[in-house]
Amino acid sequence: MQLAVCEFARNMLDWKDANSTEFDPETKHPVVIDMPEHNPGQMGGTMRLGKRRTIFKTKNSILRKLYGDVDYVEERHRHRFEVHRNLYMHTM
């Protein structure tokens, strides 16, 4: 997932140095970031587990249509990194 997001930002937004902070903590365009609630200095037992609700803000979202045109989805996650929320503003 991280690499797909990086490639999208590099090719569609022309951010040639877009990266995940896991790979390049000093990247100018951090498109995948450490979860805000995660302490990067503490690795044991710090993954986000469970499910998270994603609410679709627009009716014409391709992803929303793929999920059956619902208002929101809840998916299970197990990770320490997430797509930087600022990236959403550049893709709408």
PDB file of N, CA, C and O in Angstrom, residues 1 3 11 16-17 28 31 38 42 50 54 56 60 76 79 83 86 92:
ATOM      1  N   MET A   1       0.826  -1.181   0.000  1.00  0.00           N
ATOM      2  CA  MET A   1       0.000   0.000   0.000  1.00  0.00           C
ATOM      3  C   MET A   1       0.874   1.249   0.000  1.00  0.00           C
ATOM      4  O   MET A   1       0.607   2.189  -0.733  1.00  0.00           O
ATOM      5  N   LEU A   3       3.877   1.750  -1.120  1.00  0.00           N
ATOM      6  CA  LEU A   3       4.528   1.996  -2.406  1.00  0.00           C
ATOM      7  C   LEU A   3       3.537   2.446  -3.466  1.00  0.00           C
ATOM      8  O   LEU A   3       3.862   3.288  -4.307  1.00  0.00           O
ATOM      9  N   ASN A  11       3.715  10.039  -9.846  1.00  0.00           N
ATOM     10  CA  ASN A  11       3.301  10.063 -11.253  1.00  0.00           C
ATOM     11  C   ASN A  11       2.102  10.944 -11.543  1.00  0.00           C
ATOM     12  O   ASN A  11       2.047  11.589 -12.582  1.00  0.00           O
ATOM     13  N   LYS A  16       8.106  14.093  -7.489  1.00  0.00           N
ATOM     14  CA  LYS A  16       9.133  13.090  -7.766  1.00  0.00           C
ATOM     15  C   LYS A  16       9.796  12.543  -6.498  1.00  0.00           C
ATOM     16  O   LYS A  16      10.300  11.432  -6.491  1.00  0.00           O
ATOM     17  N   ASP A  17       9.803  13.326  -5.406  1.00  0.00           N
ATOM     18  CA  ASP A  17      10.436  12.866  -4.168  1.00  0.00           C
ATOM     19  C   ASP A  17       9.420  12.384  -3.136  1.00  0.00           C
ATOM     20  O   ASP A  17       9.762  12.209  -1.962  1.00  0.00           O
ATOM     21  N   LYS A  28      10.462  15.556   1.351  1.00  0.00           N
ATOM     22  CA  LYS A  28       9.757  16.833   1.195  1.00  0.00           C
ATOM     23  C   LYS A  28       8.246  16.615   1.075  1.00  0.00           C
ATOM     24  O   LYS A  28       7.458  17.461   1.452  1.00  0.00           O
ATOM     25  N   VAL A  31       3.891  11.249   1.963  1.00  0.00           N
ATOM     26  CA  VAL A  31       2.532  10.837   1.608  1.00  0.00           C
ATOM     27  C   VAL A  31       2.039   9.676   2.475  1.00  0.00           C
ATOM     28  O   VAL A  31       0.840   9.441   2.556  1.00  0.00           O
ATOM     29  N   HIS A  38       1.042   6.833  17.388  1.00  0.00           N
ATOM     30  CA  HIS A  38       2.131   5.866  17.575  1.00  0.00           C
ATOM     31  C   HIS A  38       3.418   6.566  17.995  1.00  0.00           C
ATOM     32  O   HIS A  38       3.787   7.586  17.427  1.00  0.00           O
ATOM     33  N   GLN A  42       8.944   3.354  20.218  1.00  0.00           N
ATOM     34  CA  GLN A  42       8.437   2.176  20.939  1.00  0.00           C
ATOM     35  C   GLN A  42       7.740   1.265  19.935  1.00  0.00           C
ATOM     36  O   GLN A  42       6.638   1.560  19.478  1.00  0.00           O
ATOM     37  N   GLY A  50      -7.771  -3.685  14.744  1.00  0.00           N
ATOM     38  CA  GLY A  50      -9.217  -3.525  14.769  1.00  0.00           C
ATOM     39  C   GLY A  50      -9.739  -2.932  13.490  1.00  0.00           C
ATOM     40  O   GLY A  50      -9.231  -3.207  12.425  1.00  0.00           O
ATOM     41  N   THR A  54     -14.173   4.844   7.513  1.00  0.00           N
ATOM     42  CA  THR A  54     -13.824   5.832   6.507  1.00  0.00           C
ATOM     43  C   THR A  54     -15.125   6.366   5.930  1.00  0.00           C
ATOM     44  O   THR A  54     -15.927   5.604   5.396  1.00  0.00           O
ATOM     45  N   PHE A  56     -17.045   8.649   3.230  1.00  0.00           N
ATOM     46  CA  PHE A  56     -16.872   9.251   1.906  1.00  0.00           C
ATOM     47  C   PHE A  56     -17.470  10.656   1.923  1.00  0.00           C
ATOM     48  O   PHE A  56     -18.623  10.847   2.284  1.00  0.00           O
ATOM     49  N   ASN A  60     -19.365  11.293  -5.890  1.00  0.00           N
ATOM     50  CA  ASN A  60     -18.825  10.801  -7.162  1.00  0.00           C
ATOM     51  C   ASN A  60     -17.479  10.103  -7.018  1.00  0.00           C
ATOM     52  O   ASN A  60     -16.755   9.963  -7.991  1.00  0.00           O
ATOM     53  N   ARG A  76     -10.820  -3.596   8.600  1.00  0.00           N
ATOM     54  CA  ARG A  76      -9.853  -4.006   9.608  1.00  0.00           C
ATOM     55  C   ARG A  76      -8.462  -3.534   9.212  1.00  0.00           C
ATOM     56  O   ARG A  76      -8.110  -3.512   8.041  1.00  0.00           O
ATOM     57  N   HIS A  79      -1.489  -1.993  11.410  1.00  0.00           N
ATOM     58  CA  HIS A  79      -0.367  -1.248  10.843  1.00  0.00           C
ATOM     59  C   HIS A  79       0.072  -0.123  11.765  1.00  0.00           C
ATOM     60  O   HIS A  79      -0.584   0.186  12.746  1.00  0.00           O
ATOM     61  N   VAL A  83      -1.909   6.807   5.178  1.00  0.00           N
ATOM     62  CA  VAL A  83      -1.786   7.831   4.146  1.00  0.00           C
ATOM     63  C   VAL A  83      -1.950   9.192   4.814  1.00  0.00           C
ATOM     64  O   VAL A  83      -2.860   9.399   5.618  1.00  0.00           O
ATOM     65  N   ASN A  86      -3.226  15.132   4.344  1.00  0.00           N
ATOM     66  CA  ASN A  86      -3.048  16.259   3.423  1.00  0.00           C
ATOM     67  C   ASN A  86      -3.051  15.813   1.970  1.00  0.00           C
ATOM     68  O   ASN A  86      -3.347  16.597   1.074  1.00  0.00           O
ATOM     69  N   MET A  92      -8.592  15.649  -4.665  1.00  0.00           N
ATOM     70  CA  MET A  92     -10.049  15.850  -4.817  1.00  0.00           C
ATOM     71  C   MET A  92     -10.329  16.853  -5.913  1.00  0.00           C
ATOM     72  O   MET A  92      -9.600  17.693  -6.247  1.00  0.00           O
TER      73      MET A  92
END
